[in-house]
Coordinates of C-alpha atoms in Angstrom, one line a residue:
X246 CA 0.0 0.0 0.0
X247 CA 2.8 2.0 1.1
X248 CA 4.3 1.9 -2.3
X249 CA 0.9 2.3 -4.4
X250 CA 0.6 5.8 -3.0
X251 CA 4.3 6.8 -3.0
X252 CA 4.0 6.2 -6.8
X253 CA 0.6 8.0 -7.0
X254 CA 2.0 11.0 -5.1
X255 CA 4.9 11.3 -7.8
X256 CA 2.5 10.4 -10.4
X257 CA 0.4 13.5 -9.6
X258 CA 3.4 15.8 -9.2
X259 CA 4.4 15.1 -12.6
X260 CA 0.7 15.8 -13.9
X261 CA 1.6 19.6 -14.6
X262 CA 4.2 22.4 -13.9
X263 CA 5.2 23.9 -10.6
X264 CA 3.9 27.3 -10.6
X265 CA 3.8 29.6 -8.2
X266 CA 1.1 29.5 -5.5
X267 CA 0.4 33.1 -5.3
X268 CA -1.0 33.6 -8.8
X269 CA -1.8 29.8 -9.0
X270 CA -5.8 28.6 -8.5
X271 CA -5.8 25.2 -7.2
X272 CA -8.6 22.5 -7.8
X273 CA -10.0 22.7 -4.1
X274 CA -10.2 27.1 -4.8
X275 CA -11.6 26.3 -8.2
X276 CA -14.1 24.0 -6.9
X277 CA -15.1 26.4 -4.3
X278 CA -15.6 29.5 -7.1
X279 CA -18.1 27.0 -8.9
X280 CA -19.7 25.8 -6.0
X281 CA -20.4 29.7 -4.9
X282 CA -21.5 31.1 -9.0
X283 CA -22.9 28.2 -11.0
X284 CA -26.5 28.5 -11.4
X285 CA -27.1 25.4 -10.6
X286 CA -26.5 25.8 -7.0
X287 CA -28.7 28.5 -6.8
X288 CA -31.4 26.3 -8.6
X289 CA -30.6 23.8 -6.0
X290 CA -30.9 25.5 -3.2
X291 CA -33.9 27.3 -4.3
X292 CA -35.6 23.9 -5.0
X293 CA -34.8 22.5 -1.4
X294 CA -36.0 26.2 0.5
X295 CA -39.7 25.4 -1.5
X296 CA -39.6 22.3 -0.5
X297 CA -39.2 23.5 3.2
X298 CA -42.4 25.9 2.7
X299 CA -44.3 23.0 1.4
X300 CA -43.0 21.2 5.2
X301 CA -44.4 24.4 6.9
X302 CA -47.9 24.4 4.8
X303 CA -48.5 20.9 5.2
X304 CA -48.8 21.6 9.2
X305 CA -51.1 24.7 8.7
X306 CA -54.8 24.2 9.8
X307 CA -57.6 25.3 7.8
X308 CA -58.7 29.2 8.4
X309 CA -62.4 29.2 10.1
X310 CA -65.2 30.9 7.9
X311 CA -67.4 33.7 8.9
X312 CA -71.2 33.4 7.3
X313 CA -73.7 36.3 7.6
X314 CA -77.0 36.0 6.2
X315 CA -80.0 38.9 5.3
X316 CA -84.0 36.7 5.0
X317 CA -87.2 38.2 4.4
X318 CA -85.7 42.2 3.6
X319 CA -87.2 42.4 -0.1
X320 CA -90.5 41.3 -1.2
X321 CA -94.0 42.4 -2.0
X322 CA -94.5 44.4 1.3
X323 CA -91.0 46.4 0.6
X324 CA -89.5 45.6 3.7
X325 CA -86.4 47.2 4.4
X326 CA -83.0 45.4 5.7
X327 CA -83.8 46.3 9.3
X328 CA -86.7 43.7 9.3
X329 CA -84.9 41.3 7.6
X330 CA -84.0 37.9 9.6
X331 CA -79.9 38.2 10.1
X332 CA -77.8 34.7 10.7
X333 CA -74.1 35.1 11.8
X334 CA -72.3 31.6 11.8
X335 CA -68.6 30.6 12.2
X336 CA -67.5 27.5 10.9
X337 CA -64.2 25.7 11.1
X338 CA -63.2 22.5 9.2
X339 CA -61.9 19.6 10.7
X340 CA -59.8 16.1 9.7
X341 CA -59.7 13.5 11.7
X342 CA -56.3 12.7 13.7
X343 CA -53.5 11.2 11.9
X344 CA -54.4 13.2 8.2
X345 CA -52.1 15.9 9.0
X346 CA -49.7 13.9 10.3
X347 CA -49.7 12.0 6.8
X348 CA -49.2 15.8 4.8
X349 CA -46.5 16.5 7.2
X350 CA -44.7 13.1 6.8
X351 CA -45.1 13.1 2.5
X352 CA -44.0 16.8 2.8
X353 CA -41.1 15.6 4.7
X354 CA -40.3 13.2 2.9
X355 CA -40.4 15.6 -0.2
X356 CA -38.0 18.0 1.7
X357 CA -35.4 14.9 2.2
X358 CA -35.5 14.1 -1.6
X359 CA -34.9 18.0 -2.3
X360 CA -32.0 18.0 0.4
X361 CA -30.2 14.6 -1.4
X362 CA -30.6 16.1 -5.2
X363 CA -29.3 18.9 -3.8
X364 CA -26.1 17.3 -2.2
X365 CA -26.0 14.9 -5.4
X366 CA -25.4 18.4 -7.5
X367 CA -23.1 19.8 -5.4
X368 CA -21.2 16.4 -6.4
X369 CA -21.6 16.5 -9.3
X370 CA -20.7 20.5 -10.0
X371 CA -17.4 19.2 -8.0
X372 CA -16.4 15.9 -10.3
X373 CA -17.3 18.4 -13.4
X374 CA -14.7 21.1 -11.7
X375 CA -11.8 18.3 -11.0
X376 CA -12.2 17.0 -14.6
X377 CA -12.4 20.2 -16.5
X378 CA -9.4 21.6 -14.1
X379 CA -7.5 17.5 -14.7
X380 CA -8.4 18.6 -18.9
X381 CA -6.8 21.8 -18.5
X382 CA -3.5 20.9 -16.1
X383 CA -3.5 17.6 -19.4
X384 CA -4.0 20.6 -22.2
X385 CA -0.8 22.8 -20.4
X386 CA 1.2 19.4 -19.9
X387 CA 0.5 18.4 -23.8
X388 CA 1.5 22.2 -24.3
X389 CA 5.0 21.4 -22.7
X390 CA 6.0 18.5 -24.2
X391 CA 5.1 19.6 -27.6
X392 CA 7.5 22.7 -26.6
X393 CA 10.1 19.4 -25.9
X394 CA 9.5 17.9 -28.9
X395 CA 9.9 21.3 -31.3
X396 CA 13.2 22.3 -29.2
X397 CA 14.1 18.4 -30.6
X398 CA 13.1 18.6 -33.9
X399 CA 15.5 22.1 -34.1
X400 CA 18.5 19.9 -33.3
X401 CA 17.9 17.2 -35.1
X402 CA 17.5 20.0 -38.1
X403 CA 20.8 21.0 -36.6
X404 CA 22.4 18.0 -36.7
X405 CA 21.8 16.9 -40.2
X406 CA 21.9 20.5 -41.6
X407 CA 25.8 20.3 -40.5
X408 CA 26.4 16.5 -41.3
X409 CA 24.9 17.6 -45.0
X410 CA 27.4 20.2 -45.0
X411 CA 30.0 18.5 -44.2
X412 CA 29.2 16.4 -47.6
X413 CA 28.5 13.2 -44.8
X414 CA 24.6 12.6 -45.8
X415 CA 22.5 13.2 -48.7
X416 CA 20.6 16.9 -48.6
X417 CA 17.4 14.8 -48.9
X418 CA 17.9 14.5 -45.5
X419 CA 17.9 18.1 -44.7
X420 CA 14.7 17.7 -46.6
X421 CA 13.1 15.1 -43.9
X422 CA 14.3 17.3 -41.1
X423 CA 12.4 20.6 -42.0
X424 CA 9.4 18.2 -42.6
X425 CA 9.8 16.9 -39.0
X426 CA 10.7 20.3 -37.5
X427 CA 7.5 21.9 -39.7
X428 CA 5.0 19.0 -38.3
X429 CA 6.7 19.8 -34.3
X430 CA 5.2 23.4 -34.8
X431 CA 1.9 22.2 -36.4
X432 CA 1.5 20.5 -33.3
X433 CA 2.8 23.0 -30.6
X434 CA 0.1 25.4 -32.3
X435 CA -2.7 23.0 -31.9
X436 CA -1.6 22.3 -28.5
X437 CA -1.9 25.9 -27.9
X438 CA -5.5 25.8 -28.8
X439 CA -6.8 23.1 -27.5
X440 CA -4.9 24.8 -23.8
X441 CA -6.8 27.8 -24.0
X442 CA -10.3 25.3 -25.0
X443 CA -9.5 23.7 -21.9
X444 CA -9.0 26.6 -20.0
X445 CA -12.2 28.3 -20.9
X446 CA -14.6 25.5 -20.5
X447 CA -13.1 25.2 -16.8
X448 CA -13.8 29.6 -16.2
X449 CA -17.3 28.9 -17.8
X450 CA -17.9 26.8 -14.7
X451 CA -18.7 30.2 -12.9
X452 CA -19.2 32.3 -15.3
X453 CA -16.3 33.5 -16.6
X454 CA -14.9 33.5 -20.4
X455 CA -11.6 32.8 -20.0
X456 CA -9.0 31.7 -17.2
X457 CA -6.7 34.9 -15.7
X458 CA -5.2 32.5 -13.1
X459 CA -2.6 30.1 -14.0
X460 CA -2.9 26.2 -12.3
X461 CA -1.5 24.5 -9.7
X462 CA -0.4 21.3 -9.1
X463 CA -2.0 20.1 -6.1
X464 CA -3.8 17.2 -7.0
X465 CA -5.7 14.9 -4.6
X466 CA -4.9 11.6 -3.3
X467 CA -7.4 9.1 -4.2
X468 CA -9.2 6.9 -1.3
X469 CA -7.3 3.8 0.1
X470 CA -10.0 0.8 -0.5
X471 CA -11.1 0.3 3.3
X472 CA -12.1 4.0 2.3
X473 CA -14.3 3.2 -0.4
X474 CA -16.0 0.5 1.4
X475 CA -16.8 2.6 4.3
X476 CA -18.7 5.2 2.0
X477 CA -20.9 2.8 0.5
X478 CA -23.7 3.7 2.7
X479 CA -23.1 7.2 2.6
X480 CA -23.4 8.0 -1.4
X481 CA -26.5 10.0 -2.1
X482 CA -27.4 8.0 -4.9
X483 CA -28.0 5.1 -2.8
X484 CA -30.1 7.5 -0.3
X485 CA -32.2 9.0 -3.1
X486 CA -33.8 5.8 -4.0
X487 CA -33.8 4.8 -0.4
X488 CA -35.8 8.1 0.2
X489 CA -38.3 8.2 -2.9
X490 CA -39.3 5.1 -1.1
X491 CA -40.0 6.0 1.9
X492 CA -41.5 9.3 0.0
X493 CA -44.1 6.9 -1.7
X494 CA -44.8 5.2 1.5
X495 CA -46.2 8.3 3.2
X496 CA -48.2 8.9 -0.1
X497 CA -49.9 5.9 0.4
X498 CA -50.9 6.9 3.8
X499 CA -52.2 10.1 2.9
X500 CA -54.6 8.7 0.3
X501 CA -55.7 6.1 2.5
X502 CA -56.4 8.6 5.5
X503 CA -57.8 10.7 2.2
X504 CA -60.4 7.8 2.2
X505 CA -62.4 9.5 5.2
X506 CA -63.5 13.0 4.3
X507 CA -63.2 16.3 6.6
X508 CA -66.1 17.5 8.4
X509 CA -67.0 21.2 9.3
X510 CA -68.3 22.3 12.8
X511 CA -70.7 25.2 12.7
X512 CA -72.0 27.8 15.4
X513 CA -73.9 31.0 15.4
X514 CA -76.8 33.0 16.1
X515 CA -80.0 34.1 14.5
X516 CA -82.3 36.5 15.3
X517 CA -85.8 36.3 13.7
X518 CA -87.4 39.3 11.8
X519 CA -90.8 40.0 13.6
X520 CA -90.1 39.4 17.2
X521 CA -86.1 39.5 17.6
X522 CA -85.7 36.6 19.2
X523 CA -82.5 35.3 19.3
X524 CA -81.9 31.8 18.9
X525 CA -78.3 29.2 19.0
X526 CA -77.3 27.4 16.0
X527 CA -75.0 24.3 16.5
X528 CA -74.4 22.3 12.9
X529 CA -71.9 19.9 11.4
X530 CA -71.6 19.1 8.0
X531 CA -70.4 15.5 6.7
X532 CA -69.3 14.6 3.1
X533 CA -70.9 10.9 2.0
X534 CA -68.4 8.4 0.9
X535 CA -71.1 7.1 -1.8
X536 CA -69.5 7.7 -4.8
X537 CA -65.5 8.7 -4.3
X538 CA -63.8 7.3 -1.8
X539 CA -60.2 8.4 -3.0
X540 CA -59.8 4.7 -4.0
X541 CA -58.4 5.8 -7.6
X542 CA -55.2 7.8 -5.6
X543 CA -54.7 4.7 -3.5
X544 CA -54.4 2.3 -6.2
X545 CA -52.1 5.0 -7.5
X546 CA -49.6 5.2 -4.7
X547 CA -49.5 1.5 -4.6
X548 CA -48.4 1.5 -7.7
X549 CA -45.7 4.3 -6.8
X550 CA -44.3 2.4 -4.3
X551 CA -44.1 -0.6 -6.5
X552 CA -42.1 1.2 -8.9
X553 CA -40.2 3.3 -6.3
X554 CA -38.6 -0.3 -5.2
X555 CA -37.9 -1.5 -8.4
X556 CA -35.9 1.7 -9.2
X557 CA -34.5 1.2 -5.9
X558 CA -33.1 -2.5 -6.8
X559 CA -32.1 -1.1 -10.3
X560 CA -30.2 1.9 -8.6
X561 CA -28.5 -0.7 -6.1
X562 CA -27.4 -2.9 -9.4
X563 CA -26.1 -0.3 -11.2
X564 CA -24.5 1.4 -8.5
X565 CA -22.3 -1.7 -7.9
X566 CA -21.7 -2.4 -11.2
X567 CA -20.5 1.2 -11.9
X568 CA -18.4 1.1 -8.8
X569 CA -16.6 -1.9 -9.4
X570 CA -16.1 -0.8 -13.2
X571 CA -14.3 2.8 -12.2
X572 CA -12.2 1.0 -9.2
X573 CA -10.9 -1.4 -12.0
X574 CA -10.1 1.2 -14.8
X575 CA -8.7 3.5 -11.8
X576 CA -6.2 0.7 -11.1
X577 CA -5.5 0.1 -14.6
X578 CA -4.9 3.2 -15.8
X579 CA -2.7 4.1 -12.3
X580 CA -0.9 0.9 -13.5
X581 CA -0.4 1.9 -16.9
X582 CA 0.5 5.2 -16.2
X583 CA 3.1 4.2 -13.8
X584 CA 4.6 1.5 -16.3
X585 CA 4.9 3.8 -19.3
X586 CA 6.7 6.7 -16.4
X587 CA 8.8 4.2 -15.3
X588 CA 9.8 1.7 -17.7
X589 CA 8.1 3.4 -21.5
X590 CA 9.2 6.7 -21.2
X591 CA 12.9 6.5 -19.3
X592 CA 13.6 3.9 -22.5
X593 CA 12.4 5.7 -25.5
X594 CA 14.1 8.9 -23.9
X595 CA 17.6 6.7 -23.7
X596 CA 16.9 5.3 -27.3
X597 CA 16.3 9.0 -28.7
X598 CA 19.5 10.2 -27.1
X599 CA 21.7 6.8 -28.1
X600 CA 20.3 7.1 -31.8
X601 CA 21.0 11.5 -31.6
X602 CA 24.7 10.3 -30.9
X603 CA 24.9 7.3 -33.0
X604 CA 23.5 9.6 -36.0
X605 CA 26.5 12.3 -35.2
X606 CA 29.0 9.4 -35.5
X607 CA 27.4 8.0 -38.3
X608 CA 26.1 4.7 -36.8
X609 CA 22.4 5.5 -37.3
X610 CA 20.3 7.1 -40.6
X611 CA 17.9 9.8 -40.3
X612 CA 15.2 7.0 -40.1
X613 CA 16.5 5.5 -37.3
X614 CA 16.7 9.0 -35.5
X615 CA 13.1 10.0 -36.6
X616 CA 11.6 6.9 -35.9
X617 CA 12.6 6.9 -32.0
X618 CA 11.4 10.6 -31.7
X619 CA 8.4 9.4 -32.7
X620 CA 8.6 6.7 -30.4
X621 CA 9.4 9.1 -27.8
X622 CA 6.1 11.4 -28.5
X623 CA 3.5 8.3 -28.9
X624 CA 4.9 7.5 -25.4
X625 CA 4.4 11.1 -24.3
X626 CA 0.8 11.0 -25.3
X627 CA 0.0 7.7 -24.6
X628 CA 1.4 8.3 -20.7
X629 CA -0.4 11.7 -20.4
X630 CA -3.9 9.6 -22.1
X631 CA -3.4 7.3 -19.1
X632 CA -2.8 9.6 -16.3
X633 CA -5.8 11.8 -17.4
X634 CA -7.9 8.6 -17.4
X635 CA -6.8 8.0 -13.8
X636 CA -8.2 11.1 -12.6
X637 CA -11.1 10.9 -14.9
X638 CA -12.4 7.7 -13.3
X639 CA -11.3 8.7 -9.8
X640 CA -13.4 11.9 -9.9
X641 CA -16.5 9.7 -11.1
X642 CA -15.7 7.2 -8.5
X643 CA -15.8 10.3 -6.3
X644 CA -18.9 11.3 -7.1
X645 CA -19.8 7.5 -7.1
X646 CA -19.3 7.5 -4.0
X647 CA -20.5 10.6 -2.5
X648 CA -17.1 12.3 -1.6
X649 CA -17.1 15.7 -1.9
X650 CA -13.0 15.5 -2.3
X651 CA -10.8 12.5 -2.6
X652 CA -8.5 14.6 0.1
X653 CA -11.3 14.7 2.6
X654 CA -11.5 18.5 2.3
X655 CA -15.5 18.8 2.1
X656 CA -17.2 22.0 0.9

């Protein structure tokens, strides 16, 4: 173990240049800038605050009603409203105990799901930030070694421009050279491009067209696997279809305590026309279950719940399956990565610089030169492709995972 991280730690120290840390944004300051300006943490948080009024609503009684009533004040004798019959009533509706209870509890329940998508954003915002910061620190490294790779192709031009005047080699060679040398600049403006792609797609994360700060190399260190396996039960993935469960459930209950209707409790007074008497009145109004008895919504959360657990059991499976997927192409590409650093690259690096010699004494052609720079650069890209995968996979296991930062910083 000791050794897996001692290679990852020089592994992501080679990942870009050391720049200085004053002007420098690292991932965990770049993470926080997107966290704090994209819109959709705004949207999230906005969603999970209405979700909290709907939690504060669902507890709310129903507001009493005030009734007043005018009989007898029009008619063939033209009386006037002062010998009209006048009723005031208040009323108040009521539900029998446990069907607020149920609102609460769904509206709860609503509330936890808000809370988890919200959390699952924020991880997802911060897997988006590491890999578009990983692209960009890849794009700068890509950038260097293309800068390598021209400064090569200018002495091998070198070389064979003065072996070709010394009358050693034919000027074809020459020829071959500039080609090389013309393709190495091709590249380093490409390289350029694509940096400066890279580096705006990671500003657009908060808003920004382009990246003013330069990167730094602080990369984080991965989870050891007792790590992984004690975050299984804290992923917000795994709790969202845990919770749209339990979400269903309380639907249910509603709709069944839905089943028995409200009833309203009324009291007032009257006071006849002709003799002002005043009288009481004392009523209570009941709805008849004849015809709906909210059995359509109950067959409907049933259903809801059925569906809830299968997504459930399809989240679990895919969750796994996922999981086990990234932890294998993380170790592969670590793997690879470290083979191509240690063994790949250190070769085709000695190969380039024994064939550079062996061309000055006249022991190697131009092919033989060319074709182990080229060597040398497919290794380059094929040990940058490899390291970015790394990170690519680790971030998703991340997020997996529910790890707001593979360093335990959490935001």
């Amino acid at each position: 173990m000791f050794r897996y991280f001692s290679l990852f730690i020089l592994l992501a120290a080679s990942l870009c240049s050391t720049i200085s840390a004053a002007a420098g944004l690292s991932l965990f300051d770049a993470t926080k800038r997107v966290l704090a300006k994209n819109p959709q943490t705004a949207l999230s948080n906005a969603l999970e605050e209405a979700a909290s009024g709907r939690v504060v609503q669902a507890g709310v009684l129903p507001n009493p009603e005030l009734s007043y009533e005018l009989e007898d004040f029009s008619g063939d004798t033209n009386r006037s409203a002062s010998d009209a019959t006048t009723t005031f009533s208040l009323s108040q509706k009521f539900s029998l105990p446990g069907k607020r209870s149920a609102r609460q509890t769904l509206a709860e329940g609503e509330q936890a799901l808000a809370a988890l998508d919200n959390q699952a954003q924020r991880l997802r915002l911060i897997r988006l930030t590491r890999e578009r910061y990983i692209d960009a620190i890849a794009a700068q490294e890509r950038l260097a070694a293309s800068e390598q790779n021209l400064q090569l192709a200018r002495q091998t031009l070198d070389v064979v421009s003065a072996r070709v005047s010394a009358g050693k080699v034919s000027p074809i060679e020459q020829s071959r050279a500039t080609v090389a040398l013309r393709s190495a600049q091709r590249e380093l403006a490409l390289q350029q491009q694509w940096r400066q792609l890279a580096q705006r797609r990671l500003a657009a994360l908060w808003g920004k067209a382009k990246l003013t700060e330069s990167l730094l190399d602080e990369l984080v260190l991965p989870p050891t696997l007792s790590e992984l396996e004690a975050t299984n039960s804290k992923t917000p993935i795994l709790k969202l279809a845990d919770s749209r469960v339990q979400k269903e459930q309380a639907a249910l209950r509603l709709a069944q305590a839905e089943r028995v209707s409200d009833f309203t409790l009324m009291a007032g007074m009257k006071r006849e026309a002709g003799s002002r008497e005043e009288s009481l009145l004392i009523g209570v109004s009941i709805p008849i279950p004849l015809f709906n008895r909210n059995q359509g919504a109950v067959l409907s959360a049933k259903a809801n719940i059925a569906a809830a657990e299968a997504d459930q059991a399809l989240v679990n499976q895919e969750w796994r399956t996922q999981r086990d997927q990234l932890e294998t192409q993380r170790a592969a590409s670590f793997q690879e990565a470290a083979y191509l650093r240690d063994d790949v690259l250190r070769l085709a690096r000695e190969i380039t610089e024994a064939t550079r010699e062996g061309y000055q004494a006249g022991k190697f052609s131009l092919l033989d030169l060319l074709d182990a720079q080229r060597s040398l650069i497919e290794s380059q890209s094929l040990y940058l492709a490899a390291r970015l995968s790394f990170h690519q996979s680790d971030a998703a296991l991340n997020e997996l995972l529910g790890l707001a930062m593979s360093d335990g910083n959490t935001l």
